[in-house]
Short mmCIF file of N, CA and C in Angstrom, two decimals:
data_model
loop_
_atom_site.label_atom_id
_atom_site.label_comp_id
_atom_site.label_asym_id
_atom_site.label_seq_id
_atom_site.Cartn_x
_atom_site.Cartn_y
_atom_site.Cartn_z
N MET A 1 0.84 -1.18 0.00
CA MET A 1 0.00 0.00 0.00
C MET A 1 0.89 1.24 0.00
N PHE A 2 0.55 2.21 -0.82
CA PHE A 2 1.31 3.44 -0.92
C PHE A 2 0.80 4.45 0.10
N VAL A 3 1.73 5.02 0.88
CA VAL A 3 1.39 6.05 1.84
C VAL A 3 2.11 7.32 1.42
N PRO A 4 1.37 8.43 1.24
CA PRO A 4 2.02 9.67 0.82
C PRO A 4 3.07 10.11 1.83
N LYS A 5 4.11 10.78 1.36
CA LYS A 5 5.22 11.23 2.18
C LYS A 5 4.75 12.14 3.32
N GLU A 6 3.73 12.99 3.05
CA GLU A 6 3.28 13.95 4.06
C GLU A 6 2.65 13.27 5.27
N SER A 7 2.00 12.11 5.06
CA SER A 7 1.32 11.46 6.18
C SER A 7 2.22 10.51 6.96
N GLN A 8 3.43 10.28 6.49
CA GLN A 8 4.35 9.42 7.21
C GLN A 8 4.94 10.18 8.40
N PRO A 9 5.17 9.50 9.53
CA PRO A 9 5.78 10.19 10.66
C PRO A 9 7.20 10.62 10.33
N LYS A 10 7.54 11.80 10.82
CA LYS A 10 8.88 12.33 10.55
C LYS A 10 9.90 11.62 11.41
N GLN A 11 11.05 11.33 10.83
CA GLN A 11 12.12 10.66 11.54
C GLN A 11 13.22 11.66 11.85
N GLY A 12 13.68 11.68 13.09
CA GLY A 12 14.78 12.55 13.47
C GLY A 12 16.09 11.78 13.40
N ALA A 13 17.14 12.40 13.89
CA ALA A 13 18.46 11.77 13.87
C ALA A 13 18.48 10.53 14.77
N SER A 14 17.66 10.54 15.83
CA SER A 14 17.66 9.41 16.75
C SER A 14 16.76 8.28 16.29
N GLY A 15 15.97 8.49 15.23
CA GLY A 15 15.11 7.44 14.72
C GLY A 15 13.76 7.40 15.41
N LYS A 16 13.52 8.29 16.35
CA LYS A 16 12.23 8.33 17.04
C LYS A 16 11.23 9.09 16.18
N SER A 17 9.99 8.67 16.24
CA SER A 17 8.95 9.39 15.52
C SER A 17 8.57 10.64 16.31
N ALA A 18 7.82 11.51 15.67
CA ALA A 18 7.40 12.75 16.34
C ALA A 18 6.53 12.43 17.55
N LYS A 19 5.78 11.33 17.50
CA LYS A 19 4.92 10.94 18.61
C LYS A 19 5.74 10.60 19.85
N ASP A 20 6.90 9.98 19.66
CA ASP A 20 7.73 9.58 20.79
C ASP A 20 8.44 10.76 21.44
N LYS A 21 8.64 11.83 20.69
CA LYS A 21 9.44 12.95 21.20
C LYS A 21 8.66 13.91 22.08
N ASP A 22 7.33 13.74 22.18
CA ASP A 22 6.55 14.72 22.94
C ASP A 22 6.71 14.58 24.44
N GLY A 23 7.52 13.64 24.92
CA GLY A 23 7.81 13.56 26.35
C GLY A 23 6.72 12.87 27.15
N LYS A 24 6.08 11.86 26.61
CA LYS A 24 5.05 11.13 27.34
C LYS A 24 5.68 10.47 28.56
N ARG A 25 4.89 10.46 29.63
CA ARG A 25 5.36 9.84 30.87
C ARG A 25 4.75 8.47 31.02
N LYS A 26 5.59 7.48 31.27
CA LYS A 26 5.12 6.13 31.57
C LYS A 26 5.30 5.94 33.08
N ILE A 27 4.21 6.09 33.81
CA ILE A 27 4.28 6.05 35.27
C ILE A 27 4.49 4.62 35.75
N VAL A 28 5.47 4.45 36.64
CA VAL A 28 5.80 3.15 37.20
C VAL A 28 5.17 3.01 38.59
N ALA A 29 5.32 4.03 39.43
CA ALA A 29 4.80 3.98 40.80
C ALA A 29 4.32 5.36 41.21
N GLN A 30 3.23 5.39 41.97
CA GLN A 30 2.71 6.64 42.51
C GLN A 30 2.53 6.51 44.01
N ASN A 31 2.67 7.62 44.70
CA ASN A 31 2.45 7.66 46.14
C ASN A 31 1.14 8.41 46.38
N LYS A 32 0.02 7.71 46.27
CA LYS A 32 -1.30 8.33 46.41
C LYS A 32 -1.53 8.80 47.85
N LYS A 33 -0.93 8.11 48.79
CA LYS A 33 -1.11 8.46 50.20
C LYS A 33 -0.49 9.82 50.52
N ALA A 34 0.55 10.20 49.78
CA ALA A 34 1.21 11.48 50.04
C ALA A 34 0.26 12.64 49.76
N ARG A 35 -0.53 12.55 48.70
CA ARG A 35 -1.48 13.62 48.38
C ARG A 35 -2.59 13.69 49.41
N HIS A 36 -2.86 12.58 50.09
CA HIS A 36 -3.88 12.57 51.14
C HIS A 36 -3.32 13.14 52.44
N ASP A 37 -2.09 12.77 52.77
CA ASP A 37 -1.51 13.15 54.06
C ASP A 37 -0.85 14.53 54.06
N TYR A 38 -0.53 15.06 52.89
CA TYR A 38 0.21 16.32 52.82
C TYR A 38 -0.48 17.30 51.88
N ALA A 39 -0.32 18.57 52.18
CA ALA A 39 -0.72 19.64 51.26
C ALA A 39 0.51 19.95 50.42
N ILE A 40 0.42 19.76 49.11
CA ILE A 40 1.56 19.93 48.22
C ILE A 40 1.79 21.42 47.98
N VAL A 41 2.99 21.89 48.32
CA VAL A 41 3.35 23.29 48.15
C VAL A 41 3.97 23.52 46.78
N ASP A 42 4.93 22.68 46.41
CA ASP A 42 5.65 22.84 45.14
C ASP A 42 6.16 21.48 44.69
N THR A 43 6.19 21.26 43.36
CA THR A 43 6.67 19.97 42.84
C THR A 43 7.91 20.19 41.98
N TYR A 44 8.75 19.16 41.93
CA TYR A 44 9.99 19.19 41.15
C TYR A 44 10.14 17.86 40.43
N GLU A 45 10.81 17.90 39.29
CA GLU A 45 11.16 16.68 38.56
C GLU A 45 12.66 16.46 38.74
N ALA A 46 13.03 15.27 39.19
CA ALA A 46 14.43 14.96 39.43
C ALA A 46 14.80 13.66 38.73
N GLY A 47 16.01 13.60 38.23
CA GLY A 47 16.54 12.36 37.70
C GLY A 47 16.95 11.46 38.85
N ILE A 48 17.03 10.17 38.60
CA ILE A 48 17.43 9.22 39.65
C ILE A 48 18.66 8.46 39.16
N VAL A 49 19.65 8.31 40.04
CA VAL A 49 20.83 7.52 39.73
C VAL A 49 20.51 6.07 40.10
N LEU A 50 20.44 5.19 39.08
CA LEU A 50 20.06 3.80 39.28
C LEU A 50 21.10 2.86 38.71
N THR A 51 21.10 1.62 39.21
CA THR A 51 21.92 0.58 38.61
C THR A 51 21.12 -0.10 37.51
N GLY A 52 21.76 -0.95 36.73
CA GLY A 52 21.11 -1.60 35.60
C GLY A 52 19.93 -2.47 36.00
N THR A 53 20.08 -3.26 37.08
CA THR A 53 18.98 -4.14 37.48
C THR A 53 17.80 -3.35 38.04
N GLU A 54 18.06 -2.18 38.63
CA GLU A 54 16.96 -1.34 39.10
C GLU A 54 16.14 -0.82 37.94
N VAL A 55 16.80 -0.41 36.87
CA VAL A 55 16.10 0.09 35.69
C VAL A 55 15.26 -1.03 35.08
N LYS A 56 15.81 -2.23 34.99
CA LYS A 56 15.07 -3.35 34.41
C LYS A 56 13.86 -3.71 35.27
N SER A 57 14.02 -3.63 36.58
CA SER A 57 12.90 -3.90 37.47
C SER A 57 11.82 -2.83 37.32
N LEU A 58 12.23 -1.57 37.19
CA LEU A 58 11.27 -0.48 36.98
C LEU A 58 10.55 -0.64 35.65
N ARG A 59 11.25 -1.07 34.62
CA ARG A 59 10.61 -1.26 33.31
C ARG A 59 9.55 -2.35 33.35
N GLN A 60 9.67 -3.27 34.31
CA GLN A 60 8.63 -4.28 34.50
C GLN A 60 7.46 -3.72 35.29
N GLY A 61 7.57 -2.45 35.73
CA GLY A 61 6.47 -1.79 36.44
C GLY A 61 6.40 -2.14 37.91
N ARG A 62 7.53 -2.42 38.52
CA ARG A 62 7.54 -2.86 39.90
C ARG A 62 8.28 -1.85 40.77
N ALA A 63 7.55 -1.15 41.63
CA ALA A 63 8.15 -0.23 42.58
C ALA A 63 7.08 0.23 43.56
N SER A 64 7.51 0.75 44.70
CA SER A 64 6.58 1.27 45.70
C SER A 64 7.22 2.47 46.40
N LEU A 65 6.45 3.53 46.57
CA LEU A 65 6.95 4.74 47.23
C LEU A 65 6.25 5.00 48.56
N VAL A 66 5.56 4.02 49.10
CA VAL A 66 4.70 4.24 50.26
C VAL A 66 5.47 4.82 51.45
N ASP A 67 6.62 4.28 51.79
CA ASP A 67 7.38 4.77 52.94
C ASP A 67 8.50 5.72 52.53
N GLY A 68 8.54 6.13 51.28
CA GLY A 68 9.65 6.92 50.78
C GLY A 68 9.66 8.36 51.27
N PHE A 69 10.86 8.90 51.38
CA PHE A 69 11.03 10.31 51.71
C PHE A 69 12.35 10.78 51.11
N VAL A 70 12.49 12.10 51.00
CA VAL A 70 13.70 12.69 50.42
C VAL A 70 14.41 13.46 51.52
N GLN A 71 15.73 13.32 51.54
CA GLN A 71 16.54 14.02 52.54
C GLN A 71 17.69 14.71 51.83
N ILE A 72 18.06 15.90 52.29
CA ILE A 72 19.18 16.65 51.73
C ILE A 72 20.38 16.42 52.64
N ASP A 73 21.45 15.80 52.08
CA ASP A 73 22.69 15.55 52.83
C ASP A 73 23.85 16.12 52.04
N GLY A 74 24.58 17.04 52.62
CA GLY A 74 25.79 17.55 51.98
C GLY A 74 25.55 18.09 50.58
N ASN A 75 24.54 18.92 50.42
CA ASN A 75 24.19 19.54 49.14
C ASN A 75 23.81 18.53 48.06
N GLU A 76 23.32 17.36 48.47
CA GLU A 76 22.82 16.36 47.54
C GLU A 76 21.47 15.86 48.05
N ALA A 77 20.56 15.58 47.14
CA ALA A 77 19.24 15.06 47.51
C ALA A 77 19.27 13.54 47.38
N TRP A 78 18.72 12.85 48.38
CA TRP A 78 18.71 11.39 48.41
C TRP A 78 17.29 10.89 48.64
N LEU A 79 16.91 9.89 47.88
CA LEU A 79 15.61 9.24 48.03
C LEU A 79 15.79 8.02 48.92
N HIS A 80 15.11 8.01 50.05
CA HIS A 80 15.22 6.92 51.03
C HIS A 80 13.94 6.08 51.01
N ASN A 81 14.08 4.79 51.32
CA ASN A 81 12.98 3.85 51.52
C ASN A 81 12.08 3.63 50.31
N ALA A 82 12.52 3.96 49.13
CA ALA A 82 11.75 3.62 47.93
C ALA A 82 12.03 2.15 47.63
N HIS A 83 10.98 1.36 47.50
CA HIS A 83 11.13 -0.08 47.32
C HIS A 83 11.12 -0.43 45.83
N ILE A 84 12.27 -0.82 45.31
CA ILE A 84 12.38 -1.34 43.95
C ILE A 84 12.84 -2.78 44.10
N PRO A 85 11.95 -3.75 43.83
CA PRO A 85 12.31 -5.16 44.07
C PRO A 85 13.43 -5.63 43.16
N GLU A 86 14.08 -6.71 43.56
CA GLU A 86 15.18 -7.26 42.78
C GLU A 86 14.68 -7.71 41.41
N TYR A 87 15.53 -7.58 40.43
CA TYR A 87 15.22 -8.02 39.07
C TYR A 87 15.25 -9.54 39.05
N SER A 88 14.18 -10.15 38.53
CA SER A 88 14.05 -11.61 38.61
C SER A 88 15.15 -12.36 37.86
N GLN A 89 15.63 -11.83 36.73
CA GLN A 89 16.69 -12.50 35.99
C GLN A 89 18.08 -12.01 36.40
N GLY A 90 18.15 -11.19 37.44
CA GLY A 90 19.44 -10.68 37.91
C GLY A 90 20.27 -11.76 38.58
N THR A 91 21.57 -11.56 38.61
CA THR A 91 22.47 -12.53 39.24
C THR A 91 23.03 -11.91 40.51
N TRP A 92 24.25 -12.19 40.82
CA TRP A 92 24.89 -11.64 42.01
C TRP A 92 25.02 -10.12 41.92
N THR A 93 24.80 -9.54 40.73
CA THR A 93 24.90 -8.09 40.56
C THR A 93 23.61 -7.37 40.93
N ASN A 94 22.61 -8.10 41.44
CA ASN A 94 21.34 -7.47 41.79
C ASN A 94 21.53 -6.40 42.87
N HIS A 95 20.63 -5.45 42.90
CA HIS A 95 20.72 -4.30 43.80
C HIS A 95 20.05 -4.59 45.14
N SER A 96 20.35 -3.76 46.11
CA SER A 96 19.67 -3.81 47.40
C SER A 96 18.29 -3.18 47.23
N VAL A 97 17.28 -3.77 47.83
CA VAL A 97 15.90 -3.37 47.58
C VAL A 97 15.58 -1.96 48.07
N ARG A 98 16.00 -1.60 49.26
CA ARG A 98 15.64 -0.30 49.83
C ARG A 98 16.84 0.62 50.02
N ARG A 99 17.80 0.55 49.15
CA ARG A 99 18.99 1.41 49.29
C ARG A 99 18.61 2.86 49.01
N LYS A 100 19.43 3.79 49.51
CA LYS A 100 19.16 5.19 49.20
C LYS A 100 19.70 5.51 47.82
N ARG A 101 18.93 6.32 47.08
CA ARG A 101 19.27 6.63 45.69
C ARG A 101 19.41 8.13 45.53
N LYS A 102 20.45 8.51 44.81
CA LYS A 102 20.73 9.93 44.61
C LYS A 102 19.75 10.52 43.59
N LEU A 103 19.27 11.73 43.89
CA LEU A 103 18.39 12.45 42.99
C LEU A 103 19.19 13.57 42.32
N LEU A 104 18.95 13.77 41.04
CA LEU A 104 19.67 14.78 40.27
C LEU A 104 18.81 16.03 40.13
N LEU A 105 19.22 17.09 40.82
CA LEU A 105 18.52 18.38 40.81
C LEU A 105 19.53 19.49 40.59
N HIS A 106 19.05 20.65 40.16
CA HIS A 106 19.92 21.82 40.04
C HIS A 106 20.26 22.36 41.43
N ARG A 107 21.39 23.01 41.54
CA ARG A 107 21.86 23.54 42.82
C ARG A 107 20.81 24.46 43.46
N GLU A 108 20.20 25.35 42.64
CA GLU A 108 19.21 26.29 43.19
C GLU A 108 18.02 25.53 43.77
N GLU A 109 17.60 24.45 43.09
CA GLU A 109 16.47 23.67 43.57
C GLU A 109 16.81 22.98 44.89
N ILE A 110 18.00 22.44 44.99
CA ILE A 110 18.42 21.78 46.23
C ILE A 110 18.47 22.78 47.37
N ASP A 111 19.04 23.97 47.12
CA ASP A 111 19.12 25.00 48.15
C ASP A 111 17.73 25.43 48.61
N LYS A 112 16.83 25.61 47.65
CA LYS A 112 15.46 26.03 47.99
C LYS A 112 14.76 24.95 48.80
N LEU A 113 14.89 23.69 48.37
CA LEU A 113 14.27 22.59 49.10
C LEU A 113 14.83 22.47 50.52
N GLU A 114 16.15 22.63 50.64
CA GLU A 114 16.77 22.51 51.95
C GLU A 114 16.29 23.60 52.90
N SER A 115 16.23 24.84 52.41
CA SER A 115 15.79 25.93 53.28
C SER A 115 14.32 25.79 53.66
N LYS A 116 13.48 25.38 52.71
CA LYS A 116 12.05 25.23 53.00
C LYS A 116 11.79 24.03 53.92
N SER A 117 12.56 22.95 53.76
CA SER A 117 12.32 21.77 54.58
C SER A 117 12.74 22.00 56.03
N GLN A 118 13.57 23.02 56.28
CA GLN A 118 13.95 23.34 57.65
C GLN A 118 12.79 23.98 58.42
N GLU A 119 11.82 24.57 57.68
CA GLU A 119 10.67 25.18 58.33
C GLU A 119 9.81 24.11 58.99
N THR A 120 9.13 24.49 60.05
CA THR A 120 8.31 23.55 60.80
C THR A 120 7.16 23.02 59.94
N GLY A 121 6.99 21.72 59.96
CA GLY A 121 5.87 21.10 59.26
C GLY A 121 6.10 20.79 57.80
N HIS A 122 7.24 21.23 57.22
CA HIS A 122 7.51 20.95 55.81
C HIS A 122 8.38 19.71 55.67
N THR A 123 8.12 18.96 54.64
CA THR A 123 8.92 17.77 54.34
C THR A 123 8.98 17.61 52.82
N ILE A 124 9.86 16.74 52.37
CA ILE A 124 10.00 16.48 50.94
C ILE A 124 9.59 15.03 50.71
N VAL A 125 8.56 14.81 49.89
CA VAL A 125 8.04 13.47 49.65
C VAL A 125 8.08 13.14 48.17
N PRO A 126 8.33 11.86 47.83
CA PRO A 126 8.24 11.46 46.42
C PRO A 126 6.78 11.22 46.05
N LEU A 127 6.36 11.72 44.89
CA LEU A 127 4.99 11.53 44.44
C LEU A 127 4.89 10.43 43.39
N ALA A 128 5.90 10.31 42.52
CA ALA A 128 5.83 9.32 41.45
C ALA A 128 7.22 9.00 40.92
N ILE A 129 7.35 7.81 40.36
CA ILE A 129 8.53 7.43 39.57
C ILE A 129 8.00 7.08 38.20
N TYR A 130 8.64 7.62 37.17
CA TYR A 130 8.17 7.39 35.81
C TYR A 130 9.32 7.48 34.84
N PHE A 131 9.07 7.04 33.62
CA PHE A 131 10.04 7.15 32.55
C PHE A 131 9.61 8.27 31.63
N LYS A 132 10.55 9.15 31.30
CA LYS A 132 10.30 10.25 30.37
C LYS A 132 11.46 10.25 29.39
N ASP A 133 11.15 10.07 28.12
CA ASP A 133 12.16 9.97 27.07
C ASP A 133 13.19 8.88 27.37
N GLY A 134 12.74 7.78 27.97
CA GLY A 134 13.61 6.65 28.26
C GLY A 134 14.45 6.78 29.51
N ARG A 135 14.29 7.86 30.24
CA ARG A 135 15.08 8.07 31.46
C ARG A 135 14.17 8.03 32.68
N ALA A 136 14.66 7.42 33.75
CA ALA A 136 13.88 7.32 34.99
C ALA A 136 13.90 8.66 35.70
N LYS A 137 12.72 9.13 36.06
CA LYS A 137 12.57 10.40 36.76
C LYS A 137 11.72 10.19 38.00
N ALA A 138 11.90 11.08 38.97
CA ALA A 138 11.06 11.07 40.17
C ALA A 138 10.41 12.43 40.29
N GLU A 139 9.12 12.43 40.59
CA GLU A 139 8.43 13.68 40.88
C GLU A 139 8.41 13.80 42.40
N ILE A 140 9.07 14.83 42.91
CA ILE A 140 9.12 15.04 44.36
C ILE A 140 8.39 16.34 44.67
N ALA A 141 7.95 16.45 45.90
CA ALA A 141 7.16 17.62 46.27
C ALA A 141 7.60 18.13 47.64
N LEU A 142 7.61 19.45 47.75
CA LEU A 142 7.75 20.10 49.04
C LEU A 142 6.33 20.13 49.59
N ALA A 143 6.13 19.53 50.76
CA ALA A 143 4.78 19.37 51.28
C ALA A 143 4.70 19.78 52.74
N LYS A 144 3.50 20.15 53.13
CA LYS A 144 3.23 20.51 54.52
C LYS A 144 2.20 19.52 55.05
N GLY A 145 2.46 18.95 56.20
CA GLY A 145 1.58 17.93 56.76
C GLY A 145 0.19 18.47 57.05
N LYS A 146 -0.82 17.65 56.74
CA LYS A 146 -2.21 18.03 57.01
C LYS A 146 -2.62 17.53 58.38
N LYS A 147 -3.48 18.27 59.01
CA LYS A 147 -4.10 17.83 60.26
C LYS A 147 -5.24 16.88 59.90
N GLU A 148 -5.74 16.17 60.89
CA GLU A 148 -6.82 15.20 60.64
C GLU A 148 -8.07 15.86 60.09
N TYR A 149 -8.41 17.05 60.62
CA TYR A 149 -9.62 17.72 60.14
C TYR A 149 -9.44 18.24 58.71
N ASP A 150 -8.20 18.56 58.30
CA ASP A 150 -7.95 18.96 56.92
C ASP A 150 -8.18 17.78 55.97
N LYS A 151 -7.78 16.58 56.39
CA LYS A 151 -7.98 15.39 55.57
C LYS A 151 -9.46 15.12 55.39
N ARG A 152 -10.23 15.25 56.49
CA ARG A 152 -11.68 15.03 56.39
C ARG A 152 -12.33 16.06 55.49
N GLN A 153 -11.88 17.31 55.58
CA GLN A 153 -12.43 18.38 54.75
C GLN A 153 -12.15 18.11 53.27
N THR A 154 -10.95 17.64 52.95
CA THR A 154 -10.60 17.32 51.57
C THR A 154 -11.47 16.20 51.03
N LEU A 155 -11.67 15.15 51.84
CA LEU A 155 -12.54 14.05 51.42
C LEU A 155 -13.97 14.52 51.20
N ARG A 156 -14.46 15.39 52.07
CA ARG A 156 -15.81 15.93 51.94
C ARG A 156 -15.95 16.73 50.65
N GLU A 157 -14.94 17.56 50.34
CA GLU A 157 -14.98 18.35 49.10
C GLU A 157 -14.98 17.46 47.87
N GLN A 158 -14.17 16.38 47.88
CA GLN A 158 -14.13 15.46 46.75
C GLN A 158 -15.49 14.78 46.57
N GLN A 159 -16.11 14.38 47.68
CA GLN A 159 -17.41 13.72 47.60
C GLN A 159 -18.47 14.69 47.07
N ASP A 160 -18.44 15.94 47.53
CA ASP A 160 -19.39 16.94 47.05
C ASP A 160 -19.21 17.20 45.55
N ARG A 161 -17.95 17.25 45.09
CA ARG A 161 -17.67 17.46 43.67
C ARG A 161 -18.20 16.30 42.84
N ARG A 162 -17.99 15.06 43.34
CA ARG A 162 -18.52 13.87 42.63
C ARG A 162 -20.03 13.91 42.56
N ASP A 163 -20.69 14.27 43.68
CA ASP A 163 -22.16 14.32 43.70
C ASP A 163 -22.69 15.36 42.72
N SER A 164 -22.05 16.53 42.68
CA SER A 164 -22.52 17.57 41.76
C SER A 164 -22.30 17.16 40.31
N ASP A 165 -21.17 16.51 40.01
CA ASP A 165 -20.92 16.03 38.65
C ASP A 165 -21.96 14.99 38.23
N ARG A 166 -22.31 14.09 39.16
CA ARG A 166 -23.34 13.09 38.86
C ARG A 166 -24.69 13.75 38.59
N ALA A 167 -25.04 14.76 39.40
CA ALA A 167 -26.32 15.44 39.22
C ALA A 167 -26.38 16.17 37.88
N ILE A 168 -25.28 16.80 37.50
CA ILE A 168 -25.23 17.51 36.22
C ILE A 168 -25.35 16.52 35.06
N ALA A 169 -24.62 15.41 35.13
CA ALA A 169 -24.68 14.40 34.08
C ALA A 169 -26.08 13.81 33.98
N SER A 170 -26.73 13.56 35.10
CA SER A 170 -28.08 13.01 35.11
C SER A 170 -29.07 14.00 34.48
N ALA A 171 -28.93 15.28 34.82
CA ALA A 171 -29.82 16.31 34.25
C ALA A 171 -29.62 16.41 32.74
N LYS A 172 -28.38 16.31 32.27
CA LYS A 172 -28.11 16.37 30.83
C LYS A 172 -28.72 15.17 30.12
N ARG A 173 -28.62 13.98 30.74
CA ARG A 173 -29.21 12.78 30.14
C ARG A 173 -30.72 12.91 30.02
N ARG A 174 -31.37 13.43 31.08
CA ARG A 174 -32.83 13.62 31.06
C ARG A 174 -33.23 14.62 29.98
N GLN A 175 -32.44 15.69 29.83
CA GLN A 175 -32.76 16.72 28.84
C GLN A 175 -32.61 16.14 27.43
N ARG A 176 -31.56 15.35 27.17
CA ARG A 176 -31.37 14.74 25.86
C ARG A 176 -32.51 13.75 25.55
N ALA A 177 -32.97 13.03 26.58
CA ALA A 177 -34.07 12.07 26.39
C ALA A 177 -35.36 12.78 26.02
N ARG A 178 -35.62 13.95 26.62
CA ARG A 178 -36.83 14.73 26.29
C ARG A 178 -36.77 15.30 24.89
N GLU A 179 -35.56 15.70 24.45
CA GLU A 179 -35.41 16.30 23.13
C GLU A 179 -35.59 15.27 22.02
N SER A 180 -35.25 14.03 22.26
CA SER A 180 -35.36 13.05 21.18
C SER A 180 -36.66 12.30 21.20
#
């Protein structure tokens, strides 16, 4: 079958199509509990220094950030307690499951995170690990802990939003049924 040149995807020097270059994120792990327990002040994207078996394990979609946190030590950001299980086909070169992993951030970002995390109630939490353009990235957030009543208020607002969306959708369905 002949396909005109204009409709074919453009190829760059790397051989990737235009669709691949738009920076789609393939999410491996999310920390949903962090958004519930903390009010997110600011988010950052950081690269992660990983070994080969860690990358292969992440590509299989296996990771957990439930107990993870970020700490600034000696002008470097470190991801602690992120669980990346051992690669099943790995040998003696397999990685430690909960080792601390270095995060790659700009100096200004590290300084800002360090100064803000010193304030009372602020912490740095990982929100997600994902692949972007073939590289493993972590989305981290400067967050402030929520009180119990704040968590209940957030849940109430979400429930109210869901109820109103359902009512609007139901009203639209009834109106369409009357028109036809």
